[in-house]
């Protein structure tokens, strides 16, 4: 074991020595005309180079695996028997050099993992009774309070208990923008405080943090095999013994030992074995760099076949937060009336009222009037006394209770808003309607364009399933050009509809928030969670979109298709190379050393082809701002 580790550690040096000896051997033969010295030098080079190859072959044989190294080792022994030391030296050198280039280029496909692990926090400033103390991040327990200053990383998942700051959450979402964090806000390990300071009470530490789970998921995903890889693994188990048998048969019928040995060399299935996994690793790495977690090669395969996308509404297609979308005014002093409405709704915690307060803040309407008295009428709204004015604000029931009537124009405006699926709030002062608000859950930015891009990628059907009422659901569906919409559904009814789509022969992806929709996510062919890494989102889904953005969904779908296409290209390159070598062998154009050169070159071709996935972008991506972890941390 120690000898094997030594050889593995010094393979690069062995490759270099072998190359130098081959050069010296060639100089000895062609410049010094010293044939014997040439043969001795190349024999020594062959022995030095074949040792690590033979050790790997023996290790594989002990595990009942017929590896590529076994074919090369037998070929070298055969070359020694027939005295072709130049062939054996060149074959072993090319094999070692190809393995070196392969390992170096494969490292580049794992840049997402390296980028994430480099950002892992290692220390934390623990707040104690005596002040603060610098400790190892593994020594922080749940419930401890840590201090994070400007320029430092958040070492735990937790809740802000003191302070204010702007955080760069690119390590979690892949999106390079600063987010303000205040009292009671959630923060995540691995994020960076760009400005300010925070005291954070730890809720998740160590391997339980969102950041640690992301790293673990990406590592596991890159090691999870696709169907193509599983097939190739099974194929390789039988392929190597078949090549050995073929070489024996060639010798038995032709009595040409050199030809049999050459068959062994040309039979190495290197490009075929490496082609699928390198595409898988590069594709998943591209996604991780953009805050898209794809859980393995099999998920990539299935996602590429998806033809039906099913969406939850609230928190997925929409922001999940109500906002004023329309305000009809029937007065000359609209700003003052808006300030009055915000002042009254400020005493309520109702979502519709809070939407009006937020809207007034955005409009900068000025100082709120002083309220003399307020009273809430359950299910209707609020009554208020402001000086000599009597103000009511609420729904139509509130107006009816106070004998306030809408004129035809106001009634039309109200009906139009309600027909559009919006909730309505009416404010009247001294019996006269002054304002009508249309309030709705706002659609996420870029959703409509993203859905059009998904259609262009080959998605045939876009379906929305929601527990909301029919009017609201239909209004959203009409705006987004969805193919189907089903409203007033309970979670179990959503699951049944997903199963119905699958039974009809569709390959279904369900996109939800990862919490309420986790049953549907689990039952779909591909479950996709929108959200910033909740436990349920990560555990239940196949794909997690850390940015909660639809452009990320477009990229994920395009990436899956491109990765599958890239894998097929690599398999074609590998098979075409074997065919080329066999044809060249039959017609006498390919020999042992030249065959090994072509073989190693084909491995590098499939690796470089796969590496194109690292920088893959869809046409839709090129229209969007570039947001990557690397950009965020540069």
Coordinates of C-alpha atoms in Angstrom, one line a residue:
X1 CA 0.0 0.0 0.0
X2 CA 2.8 2.4 0.9
X3 CA 4.6 1.6 -2.4
X4 CA 1.4 2.3 -4.3
X5 CA 0.9 5.6 -2.5
X6 CA 4.6 6.5 -3.2
X7 CA 4.1 5.8 -6.9
X8 CA 0.8 7.8 -7.1
X9 CA 2.5 10.8 -5.4
X10 CA 5.5 10.7 -7.8
X11 CA 3.8 9.8 -11.0
X12 CA 4.5 13.2 -12.5
X13 CA 8.2 12.8 -11.8
X14 CA 8.2 9.3 -13.3
X15 CA 6.6 10.7 -16.4
X16 CA 9.2 13.4 -16.7
X17 CA 12.1 10.9 -16.2
X18 CA 10.6 8.6 -18.9
X19 CA 10.3 11.4 -21.3
X20 CA 13.9 12.5 -20.8
X21 CA 15.2 8.9 -21.2
X22 CA 13.2 8.6 -24.5
X23 CA 14.9 11.8 -25.8
X24 CA 18.3 10.5 -24.7
X25 CA 17.6 7.2 -26.4
X26 CA 16.7 8.9 -29.7
X27 CA 19.8 11.0 -29.5
X28 CA 21.9 7.9 -28.8
X29 CA 20.5 6.2 -31.9
X30 CA 20.4 8.9 -34.5
X31 CA 23.3 11.2 -33.4
X32 CA 25.7 8.8 -31.8
X33 CA 24.8 5.8 -33.9
X34 CA 24.8 3.7 -30.7
X35 CA 22.0 1.2 -31.2
X36 CA 22.7 -0.9 -28.2
X37 CA 22.7 2.1 -25.9
X38 CA 19.5 3.3 -27.5
X39 CA 17.8 -0.1 -26.7
X40 CA 19.1 -0.2 -23.1
X41 CA 18.0 3.4 -22.4
X42 CA 14.5 2.8 -23.9
X43 CA 14.2 -0.5 -22.0
X44 CA 15.0 1.3 -18.7
X45 CA 12.5 4.0 -19.6
X46 CA 9.8 1.3 -20.3
X47 CA 10.5 -0.5 -17.0
X48 CA 10.3 2.8 -15.0
X49 CA 7.1 3.9 -16.6
X50 CA 5.3 0.6 -16.5
X51 CA 5.7 0.1 -12.8
X52 CA 3.0 2.5 -11.7
X53 CA 0.8 1.3 -14.5
X54 CA 1.2 -2.4 -13.5
X55 CA 0.7 -1.6 -9.9
X56 CA -2.7 0.0 -10.7
X57 CA -3.6 -3.0 -12.9
X58 CA -2.8 -5.4 -10.1
X59 CA -4.8 -3.4 -7.6
X60 CA -7.8 -3.4 -10.0
X61 CA -7.4 -7.2 -10.6
X62 CA -7.5 -7.9 -6.8
X63 CA -10.9 -6.2 -6.9
X64 CA -11.9 -8.4 -9.9
X65 CA -11.8 -5.4 -12.2
X66 CA -10.2 -5.6 -15.7
X67 CA -8.8 -2.1 -16.1
X68 CA -7.2 -0.2 -19.0
X69 CA -3.9 -0.4 -17.1
X70 CA -4.0 -4.2 -17.5
X71 CA -4.2 -3.9 -21.3
X72 CA -1.2 -1.5 -21.3
X73 CA 0.8 -3.7 -18.9
X74 CA 0.3 -6.8 -21.1
X75 CA 1.1 -4.8 -24.2
X76 CA 4.4 -3.6 -22.7
X77 CA 5.3 -7.2 -21.7
X78 CA 4.6 -8.3 -25.3
X79 CA 6.7 -5.4 -26.7
X80 CA 9.6 -6.6 -24.5
X81 CA 9.2 -10.2 -25.8
X82 CA 9.5 -9.0 -29.5
X83 CA 12.3 -6.5 -28.6
X84 CA 10.3 -3.4 -29.5
X85 CA 11.6 -1.2 -26.6
X86 CA 10.9 2.0 -28.5
X87 CA 7.2 1.1 -28.8
X88 CA 6.9 0.1 -25.1
X89 CA 8.7 3.3 -23.9
X90 CA 6.5 5.6 -26.1
X91 CA 3.3 3.7 -25.1
X92 CA 3.9 4.0 -21.4
X93 CA 5.1 7.6 -21.6
X94 CA 2.0 8.6 -23.6
X95 CA -0.3 6.8 -21.2
X96 CA 1.3 8.5 -18.1
X97 CA 1.3 11.9 -19.8
X98 CA -2.3 11.5 -20.9
X99 CA -3.3 10.6 -17.3
X100 CA -1.4 13.7 -16.1
X101 CA -3.2 16.0 -18.6
X102 CA -6.5 14.3 -17.8
X103 CA -6.2 14.9 -14.0
X104 CA -5.2 18.5 -14.6
X105 CA -8.0 19.3 -16.9
X106 CA -10.5 17.5 -14.7
X107 CA -9.5 19.7 -11.8
X108 CA -10.8 22.7 -13.8
X109 CA -14.2 21.2 -14.1
X110 CA -14.5 21.2 -10.3
X111 CA -13.9 24.9 -9.8
X112 CA -17.4 25.3 -8.3
X113 CA -16.5 23.1 -5.4
X114 CA -13.2 24.8 -4.9
X115 CA -14.8 28.2 -5.1
X116 CA -17.3 27.1 -2.4
X117 CA -14.9 25.4 -0.1
X118 CA -12.5 28.3 -0.2
X119 CA -15.3 30.5 1.1
X120 CA -16.1 28.3 4.0
X121 CA -15.6 30.2 7.3
X122 CA -13.0 28.8 9.6
X123 CA -13.2 31.1 12.7
X124 CA -15.9 33.0 14.6
X125 CA -16.0 35.8 17.1
X126 CA -17.9 34.5 20.0
X127 CA -19.7 36.9 22.3
X128 CA -19.1 36.0 26.0
X129 CA -19.9 37.6 29.3
X130 CA -16.3 38.9 29.4
X131 CA -16.5 40.4 25.9
X132 CA -15.5 38.5 22.7
X133 CA -13.3 35.6 21.9
X134 CA -11.9 34.3 18.6
X135 CA -12.7 30.5 18.3
X136 CA -12.7 27.8 15.7
X137 CA -16.0 27.7 13.9
X138 CA -16.5 24.1 15.0
X139 CA -16.6 25.3 18.6
X140 CA -19.7 27.4 18.1
X141 CA -22.9 25.8 19.5
X142 CA -26.6 26.4 18.7
X143 CA -27.8 29.4 20.8
X144 CA -24.4 31.0 21.0
X145 CA -24.1 34.7 19.8
X146 CA -21.4 35.6 17.4
X147 CA -20.2 39.1 16.3
X148 CA -19.6 39.7 12.6
X149 CA -18.0 43.0 11.5
X150 CA -17.5 44.6 8.1
X151 CA -15.4 42.5 5.8
X152 CA -15.9 39.3 7.8
X153 CA -17.9 36.1 7.0
X154 CA -20.9 34.9 8.8
X155 CA -19.8 31.7 10.4
X156 CA -23.3 30.2 11.3
X157 CA -26.9 30.2 10.2
X158 CA -28.8 32.4 12.6
X159 CA -31.0 35.3 13.5
X160 CA -29.8 38.9 13.9
X161 CA -30.2 40.0 17.5
X162 CA -28.4 43.3 17.3
X163 CA -26.9 45.6 14.6
X164 CA -27.5 46.4 11.0
X165 CA -25.5 45.5 7.9
X166 CA -25.4 44.8 4.2
X167 CA -24.6 41.2 3.3
X168 CA -23.3 39.7 0.0
X169 CA -25.2 36.4 -0.2
X170 CA -23.5 35.2 -3.4
X171 CA -22.2 32.1 -1.7
X172 CA -25.8 31.0 -1.1
X173 CA -27.8 32.4 -4.0
X174 CA -25.1 33.0 -6.6
X175 CA -26.4 36.5 -6.9
X176 CA -23.8 39.3 -6.4
X177 CA -25.9 42.0 -4.7
X178 CA -26.0 43.5 -1.2
X179 CA -29.0 42.8 1.0
X180 CA -29.8 44.8 4.1
X181 CA -30.1 42.7 7.3
X182 CA -31.7 44.0 10.4
X183 CA -33.1 42.8 13.8
X184 CA -34.8 39.3 13.5
X185 CA -33.6 38.8 9.9
X186 CA -32.2 35.4 8.9
X187 CA -28.6 35.1 7.8
X188 CA -26.6 32.2 6.4
X189 CA -23.1 30.9 7.0
X190 CA -20.5 31.8 4.3
X191 CA -22.1 35.2 3.4
X192 CA -20.0 38.3 3.7
X193 CA -20.8 41.5 5.7
X194 CA -19.9 44.3 3.2
X195 CA -20.9 47.1 5.5
X196 CA -22.0 47.4 9.2
X197 CA -21.9 44.9 12.0
X198 CA -24.2 42.1 13.3
X199 CA -24.7 40.1 16.4
X200 CA -26.2 36.7 15.4
X201 CA -27.7 34.0 17.5
X202 CA -26.8 30.7 16.0
X203 CA -29.6 28.4 14.9
X204 CA -27.5 26.0 12.7
X205 CA -23.8 25.3 13.1
X206 CA -21.1 23.2 11.4
X207 CA -22.3 20.6 8.9
X208 CA -25.9 21.6 9.6
X209 CA -25.6 25.1 8.0
X210 CA -27.1 25.8 4.6
X211 CA -23.7 26.6 3.2
X212 CA -22.2 23.3 4.4
X213 CA -25.2 21.4 2.9
X214 CA -24.8 23.2 -0.4
X215 CA -21.1 22.0 -0.6
X216 CA -22.1 18.5 0.4
X217 CA -24.9 18.4 -2.2
X218 CA -22.7 19.6 -5.1
X219 CA -20.0 17.1 -4.2
X220 CA -22.5 14.3 -4.0
X221 CA -24.1 15.4 -7.3
X222 CA -20.8 15.4 -9.1
X223 CA -20.2 11.8 -8.0
X224 CA -23.8 10.6 -8.8
X225 CA -23.8 8.8 -12.1
X226 CA -26.1 9.4 -15.1
X227 CA -27.7 6.6 -17.0
X228 CA -25.0 6.9 -19.7
X229 CA -22.3 6.6 -17.1
X230 CA -23.9 3.5 -15.5
X231 CA -24.2 1.9 -18.9
X232 CA -20.6 2.6 -19.7
X233 CA -19.5 1.2 -16.3
X234 CA -21.3 -2.1 -17.1
X235 CA -19.9 -2.0 -20.7
X236 CA -16.4 -1.6 -19.4
X237 CA -16.6 -4.7 -17.2
X238 CA -17.0 -6.8 -20.2
X239 CA -15.1 -4.7 -22.7
X240 CA -11.6 -5.2 -21.3
X241 CA -11.8 -9.0 -21.1
X242 CA -13.3 -9.0 -24.6
X243 CA -10.2 -7.1 -25.9
X244 CA -7.9 -9.6 -24.2
X245 CA -9.8 -12.5 -25.9
X246 CA -9.7 -10.7 -29.2
X247 CA -5.9 -10.2 -29.0
X248 CA -5.5 -13.9 -28.3
X249 CA -7.7 -14.8 -31.2
X250 CA -5.8 -12.5 -33.5
X251 CA -2.5 -14.1 -32.5
X252 CA -4.0 -17.6 -32.8
X253 CA -5.2 -17.0 -36.4
X254 CA -2.5 -14.7 -37.7
X255 CA 0.5 -15.8 -35.7
X256 CA 1.5 -12.2 -35.7
X257 CA 2.4 -11.3 -32.1
X258 CA 3.1 -7.7 -32.9
X259 CA -0.5 -7.3 -34.3
X260 CA -2.0 -8.9 -31.2
X261 CA -0.1 -6.6 -28.9
X262 CA -1.2 -3.6 -31.1
X263 CA -4.8 -4.7 -30.7
X264 CA -4.4 -4.5 -26.9
X265 CA -3.1 -1.0 -27.1
X266 CA -5.7 0.2 -29.5
X267 CA -8.4 -1.5 -27.5
X268 CA -8.0 0.8 -24.5
X269 CA -11.5 2.4 -24.0
X270 CA -10.2 5.6 -22.3
X271 CA -12.2 8.2 -24.1
X272 CA -15.4 6.2 -23.7
X273 CA -14.9 5.7 -19.9
X274 CA -14.0 9.4 -19.2
X275 CA -16.4 11.1 -21.7
X276 CA -19.7 10.8 -19.7
X277 CA -18.5 11.6 -16.2
X278 CA -16.5 14.6 -17.2
X279 CA -19.6 16.1 -18.9
X280 CA -21.6 15.4 -15.8
X281 CA -19.1 17.1 -13.5
X282 CA -18.6 20.1 -15.7
X283 CA -22.4 20.6 -16.2
X284 CA -23.2 20.4 -12.4
X285 CA -20.2 22.7 -11.7
X286 CA -21.6 25.3 -14.1
X287 CA -24.9 25.2 -12.2
X288 CA -23.4 25.4 -8.8
X289 CA -21.4 28.5 -9.9
X290 CA -24.7 30.2 -10.6
X291 CA -26.6 29.1 -7.5
X292 CA -28.3 26.2 -9.2
X293 CA -27.9 22.9 -7.3
X294 CA -28.6 19.9 -9.6
X295 CA -28.5 16.6 -7.6
X296 CA -26.6 14.3 -10.0
X297 CA -26.2 13.0 -13.5
X298 CA -29.5 11.1 -13.4
X299 CA -31.4 14.3 -12.6
X300 CA -29.6 16.0 -15.5
X301 CA -30.8 13.2 -17.8
X302 CA -34.4 13.4 -16.7
X303 CA -34.6 17.2 -16.6
X304 CA -33.4 17.3 -20.2
X305 CA -36.5 15.2 -21.1
X306 CA -39.1 17.3 -19.2
X307 CA -41.9 18.5 -21.5
X308 CA -44.4 19.8 -18.9
X309 CA -43.7 22.4 -16.2
X310 CA -46.1 22.7 -13.3
X311 CA -45.9 25.8 -11.1
X312 CA -47.2 26.8 -7.7
X313 CA -48.4 30.4 -7.7
X314 CA -47.8 32.1 -4.4
X315 CA -44.0 32.4 -3.8
X316 CA -43.2 30.8 -7.1
X317 CA -44.7 32.7 -10.0
X318 CA -45.5 35.6 -7.7
X319 CA -43.4 37.3 -5.0
X320 CA -45.6 36.0 -2.2
X321 CA -46.0 39.6 -0.9
X322 CA -49.1 41.7 -1.5
X323 CA -48.6 45.2 -3.0
X324 CA -50.8 48.0 -4.4
X325 CA -50.9 47.7 -8.1
X326 CA -53.6 50.3 -8.9
X327 CA -55.0 53.3 -7.1
X328 CA -58.0 55.1 -8.5
X329 CA -58.5 58.6 -7.1
X330 CA -61.7 60.8 -7.0
X331 CA -60.2 63.9 -5.3
X332 CA -57.9 66.8 -6.2
X333 CA -55.6 66.1 -3.2
X334 CA -54.7 62.5 -3.8
X335 CA -51.4 62.6 -1.8
X336 CA -53.1 63.9 1.3
X337 CA -55.8 61.2 1.0
X338 CA -53.1 58.5 0.5
X339 CA -51.3 59.8 3.6
X340 CA -54.6 59.6 5.5
X341 CA -55.2 56.0 4.3
X342 CA -51.7 54.9 5.3
X343 CA -52.1 56.5 8.8
X344 CA -55.3 54.6 9.4
X345 CA -54.0 51.3 8.1
X346 CA -50.8 51.7 10.1
X347 CA -52.8 50.6 13.2
X348 CA -53.6 47.3 11.5
X349 CA -51.4 44.3 10.8
X350 CA -53.7 43.1 8.0
X351 CA -51.7 42.3 4.8
X352 CA -53.9 44.5 2.6
X353 CA -53.4 47.4 5.0
X354 CA -49.7 46.9 5.2
X355 CA -49.6 46.9 1.4
X356 CA -51.2 50.4 1.5
X357 CA -48.7 51.6 4.1
X358 CA -45.7 50.4 2.0
X359 CA -47.2 52.0 -1.2
X360 CA -47.5 55.4 0.6
X361 CA -43.9 55.1 1.8
X362 CA -42.8 54.5 -1.7
X363 CA -44.8 57.6 -3.0
X364 CA -43.3 59.8 -0.2
X365 CA -46.6 61.4 0.5
X366 CA -45.4 63.4 3.6
X367 CA -46.5 63.6 7.2
X368 CA -49.3 61.4 8.3
X369 CA -52.3 63.2 10.0
X370 CA -53.0 62.7 13.7
X371 CA -55.8 60.2 14.4
X372 CA -58.3 61.1 17.1
X373 CA -59.9 57.7 17.3
X374 CA -60.0 54.4 15.4
X375 CA -62.1 51.2 15.6
X376 CA -61.8 47.9 13.7
X377 CA -64.8 46.2 12.3
X378 CA -64.0 42.5 11.9
X379 CA -64.3 41.3 8.3
X380 CA -65.0 44.8 7.0
X381 CA -62.3 47.4 7.8
X382 CA -61.5 50.4 10.0
X383 CA -63.4 53.5 11.1
X384 CA -61.4 56.6 12.2
X385 CA -62.0 60.1 13.4
X386 CA -59.5 62.7 12.1
X387 CA -60.4 66.2 13.4
X388 CA -64.0 66.8 12.2
X389 CA -63.7 64.2 9.4
X390 CA -65.2 60.7 9.7
X391 CA -63.2 58.2 7.6
X392 CA -64.0 54.6 6.8
X393 CA -61.6 52.3 4.9
X394 CA -62.3 48.7 4.0
X395 CA -64.4 46.5 1.7
X396 CA -67.9 46.9 0.2
X397 CA -69.5 45.6 3.3
X398 CA -68.0 48.5 5.2
X399 CA -69.5 51.0 2.8
X400 CA -72.9 49.3 2.9
X401 CA -72.9 49.4 6.7
X402 CA -72.4 53.2 6.5
X403 CA -74.8 53.8 3.7
X404 CA -72.1 54.9 1.3
X405 CA -72.8 54.3 -2.4
X406 CA -70.5 54.2 -5.4
X407 CA -71.2 56.2 -8.5
X408 CA -71.2 54.5 -11.9
X409 CA -67.5 55.4 -12.6
X410 CA -66.4 54.1 -9.2
X411 CA -68.4 50.9 -9.5
X412 CA -66.9 50.2 -12.9
X413 CA -63.4 50.7 -11.6
X414 CA -64.1 48.4 -8.6
X415 CA -65.6 45.7 -10.9
X416 CA -62.6 45.9 -13.3
X417 CA -60.1 45.4 -10.4
X418 CA -62.0 42.5 -9.0
X419 CA -62.4 40.9 -12.5
X420 CA -58.6 41.1 -12.8
X421 CA -58.2 39.0 -9.7
X422 CA -57.2 41.9 -7.4
X423 CA -58.3 42.4 -3.8
X424 CA -59.9 45.9 -3.3
X425 CA -59.9 48.4 -0.4
X426 CA -62.1 51.5 -0.6
X427 CA -61.7 54.7 1.5
X428 CA -64.5 57.2 2.0
X429 CA -64.3 60.6 3.9
X430 CA -67.5 62.0 5.2
X431 CA -69.6 59.7 3.1
X432 CA -67.7 60.4 -0.2
X433 CA -65.5 57.7 -1.8
X434 CA -62.0 59.2 -2.3
X435 CA -59.7 56.2 -3.2
X436 CA -60.0 52.7 -4.4
X437 CA -57.0 50.5 -4.1
X438 CA -56.3 47.4 -6.2
X439 CA -53.9 45.0 -4.3
X440 CA -52.4 41.8 -5.6
X441 CA -49.5 39.5 -5.1
X442 CA -46.9 40.8 -7.6
X443 CA -45.5 38.5 -10.3
X444 CA -41.8 37.9 -10.0
X445 CA -39.6 40.0 -12.3
X446 CA -38.8 38.4 -15.7
X447 CA -41.2 35.5 -15.3
X448 CA -43.1 36.1 -18.6
X449 CA -39.9 36.3 -20.7
X450 CA -38.5 33.3 -18.9
X451 CA -41.6 31.2 -19.6
X452 CA -41.3 32.2 -23.3
X453 CA -37.7 31.1 -23.3
X454 CA -38.6 27.7 -21.7
X455 CA -41.2 27.2 -24.5
X456 CA -38.4 27.9 -27.0
X457 CA -36.3 25.2 -25.3
X458 CA -39.0 22.6 -26.0
X459 CA -41.3 22.8 -23.0
X460 CA -44.8 21.9 -24.4
X461 CA -47.1 22.7 -21.5
X462 CA -47.1 25.3 -18.7
X463 CA -49.5 24.5 -15.9
X464 CA -50.3 26.4 -12.7
X465 CA -51.8 24.7 -9.6
X466 CA -52.8 27.0 -6.8
X467 CA -55.0 27.1 -3.7
X468 CA -56.1 30.7 -4.5
X469 CA -59.5 31.6 -5.9
X470 CA -60.3 31.2 -9.6
X471 CA -60.4 34.9 -10.5
X472 CA -56.9 35.6 -9.1
X473 CA -55.4 32.5 -10.6
X474 CA -56.9 33.1 -14.0
X475 CA -55.6 36.7 -14.0
X476 CA -52.1 35.5 -13.3
X477 CA -52.4 32.8 -15.9
X478 CA -53.6 35.2 -18.6
X479 CA -50.8 37.6 -17.9
X480 CA -48.2 34.9 -18.2
X481 CA -49.8 33.0 -21.1
X482 CA -50.0 29.7 -19.2
X483 CA -51.6 26.7 -21.0
X484 CA -53.6 25.5 -18.0
X485 CA -54.6 26.8 -14.6
X486 CA -56.4 24.9 -11.7
X487 CA -57.4 26.9 -8.6
X488 CA -58.8 26.2 -5.2
X489 CA -56.6 23.1 -4.8
X490 CA -55.5 21.5 -1.6
X491 CA -51.9 20.1 -1.4
X492 CA -53.1 16.5 -1.9
X493 CA -55.1 17.6 -5.0
X494 CA -52.0 19.1 -6.5
X495 CA -50.2 15.8 -6.0
X496 CA -53.1 13.9 -7.7
X497 CA -52.9 16.3 -10.7
X498 CA -49.1 15.8 -11.0
X499 CA -49.7 12.0 -11.0
X500 CA -52.4 12.4 -13.6
X501 CA -50.0 14.3 -15.9
X502 CA -47.3 11.6 -15.5
X503 CA -49.9 8.9 -16.2
X504 CA -50.7 10.6 -19.5
X505 CA -47.1 10.1 -20.6
X506 CA -45.7 13.6 -19.8
X507 CA -42.3 14.1 -18.1
X508 CA -43.2 16.5 -15.4
X509 CA -41.2 19.0 -13.4
X510 CA -43.0 20.7 -10.4
X511 CA -41.7 24.1 -9.3
X512 CA -42.7 25.2 -5.8
X513 CA -41.4 26.9 -2.7
X514 CA -40.1 23.6 -1.3
X515 CA -42.3 23.7 1.9
X516 CA -46.0 23.7 1.3
X517 CA -45.5 22.0 -2.1
X518 CA -43.0 19.4 -1.0
X519 CA -45.4 16.5 -1.7
X520 CA -45.8 17.6 -5.3
X521 CA -42.1 18.2 -5.6
X522 CA -41.4 14.7 -4.4
X523 CA -44.0 13.1 -6.7
X524 CA -42.9 14.9 -10.0
X525 CA -40.3 13.4 -12.3
X526 CA -38.2 16.4 -11.4
X527 CA -38.9 18.5 -8.3
X528 CA -37.5 22.1 -8.3
X529 CA -37.4 24.3 -5.3
X530 CA -37.5 28.1 -5.4
X531 CA -35.9 29.5 -2.3
X532 CA -32.8 30.4 -0.4
X533 CA -32.0 26.9 0.9
X534 CA -34.6 25.8 3.5
X535 CA -34.1 22.3 4.8
X536 CA -37.2 21.0 3.0
X537 CA -36.2 22.6 -0.3
X538 CA -32.8 21.0 -0.2
X539 CA -33.9 17.6 1.0
X540 CA -37.1 17.1 -1.1
X541 CA -36.2 18.6 -4.5
X542 CA -33.9 17.4 -7.3
X543 CA -33.0 21.0 -8.3
X544 CA -32.7 24.0 -6.0
X545 CA -32.7 27.5 -7.4
X546 CA -30.9 29.5 -4.7
X547 CA -31.7 32.8 -6.4
X548 CA -35.4 32.0 -6.6
X549 CA -35.3 33.5 -10.1
X550 CA -36.9 32.3 -13.3
X551 CA -33.8 33.2 -15.4
X552 CA -32.0 30.6 -13.3
X553 CA -34.7 28.0 -14.2
X554 CA -34.2 28.8 -17.9
X555 CA -30.4 28.3 -17.4
X556 CA -30.9 25.1 -15.5
X557 CA -33.1 23.6 -18.2
X558 CA -30.8 24.7 -21.0
X559 CA -27.8 23.4 -19.1
X560 CA -29.4 20.0 -18.6
X561 CA -30.1 19.7 -22.3
X562 CA -26.6 20.8 -23.3
X563 CA -25.0 18.4 -20.8
X564 CA -26.9 15.4 -22.2
X565 CA -26.0 16.6 -25.7
X566 CA -22.3 17.0 -24.7
X567 CA -22.2 13.5 -23.2
X568 CA -23.6 12.0 -26.5
X569 CA -20.9 13.9 -28.4
X570 CA -18.2 12.5 -26.2
X571 CA -19.5 8.9 -26.7
X572 CA -19.6 9.4 -30.4
X573 CA -16.0 10.8 -30.4
X574 CA -14.8 7.7 -28.4
X575 CA -16.5 5.2 -30.7
X576 CA -15.3 7.0 -33.8
X577 CA -11.8 6.9 -32.5
X578 CA -11.9 3.2 -31.9
X579 CA -13.3 2.7 -35.4
X580 CA -10.6 4.9 -36.9
X581 CA -7.9 3.0 -35.1
X582 CA -9.2 -0.4 -36.2
X583 CA -9.5 0.7 -39.8
X584 CA -6.0 2.2 -39.7
X585 CA -4.7 -1.1 -38.2
X586 CA -6.3 -3.2 -40.9
X587 CA -4.8 -1.1 -43.7
X588 CA -1.4 -0.8 -42.0
X589 CA -1.4 2.9 -41.2
X590 CA -1.6 2.6 -37.5
X591 CA 1.0 1.0 -35.2
X592 CA 1.4 0.6 -31.5
X593 CA 2.9 4.0 -30.6
X594 CA 0.9 6.0 -33.1
X595 CA -2.3 4.2 -31.9
X596 CA -1.6 5.1 -28.3
X597 CA -1.0 8.7 -29.4
X598 CA -4.4 8.9 -31.1
X599 CA -6.0 7.1 -28.1
X600 CA -4.6 9.7 -25.6
X601 CA -5.5 12.6 -27.9
X602 CA -9.1 11.3 -28.0
X603 CA -9.2 11.4 -24.2
X604 CA -8.1 15.1 -24.2
X605 CA -10.6 15.9 -27.0
X606 CA -13.6 14.6 -24.9
X607 CA -12.3 16.4 -21.8
X608 CA -11.9 19.7 -23.6
X609 CA -15.3 19.2 -25.2
X610 CA -16.8 18.7 -21.8
X611 CA -15.0 21.8 -20.4
X612 CA -17.0 24.0 -22.8
X613 CA -19.9 23.4 -20.3
X614 CA -18.1 25.3 -17.6
X615 CA -18.8 28.6 -19.4
X616 CA -22.1 27.5 -21.0
X617 CA -24.8 30.2 -21.4
X618 CA -28.2 30.1 -23.0
X619 CA -29.3 32.7 -25.4
X620 CA -31.6 34.0 -22.7
X621 CA -28.6 34.2 -20.3
X622 CA -26.8 36.6 -22.6
X623 CA -29.7 39.1 -22.2
X624 CA -29.5 38.9 -18.4
X625 CA -26.9 40.5 -16.0
X626 CA -24.1 37.9 -15.2
X627 CA -24.3 36.9 -11.6
X628 CA -21.8 34.2 -10.4
X629 CA -20.1 33.3 -7.2
X630 CA -16.7 34.1 -8.8
X631 CA -17.9 37.6 -9.8
X632 CA -19.2 38.2 -6.3
X633 CA -16.0 37.3 -4.7
X634 CA -13.5 38.7 -7.1

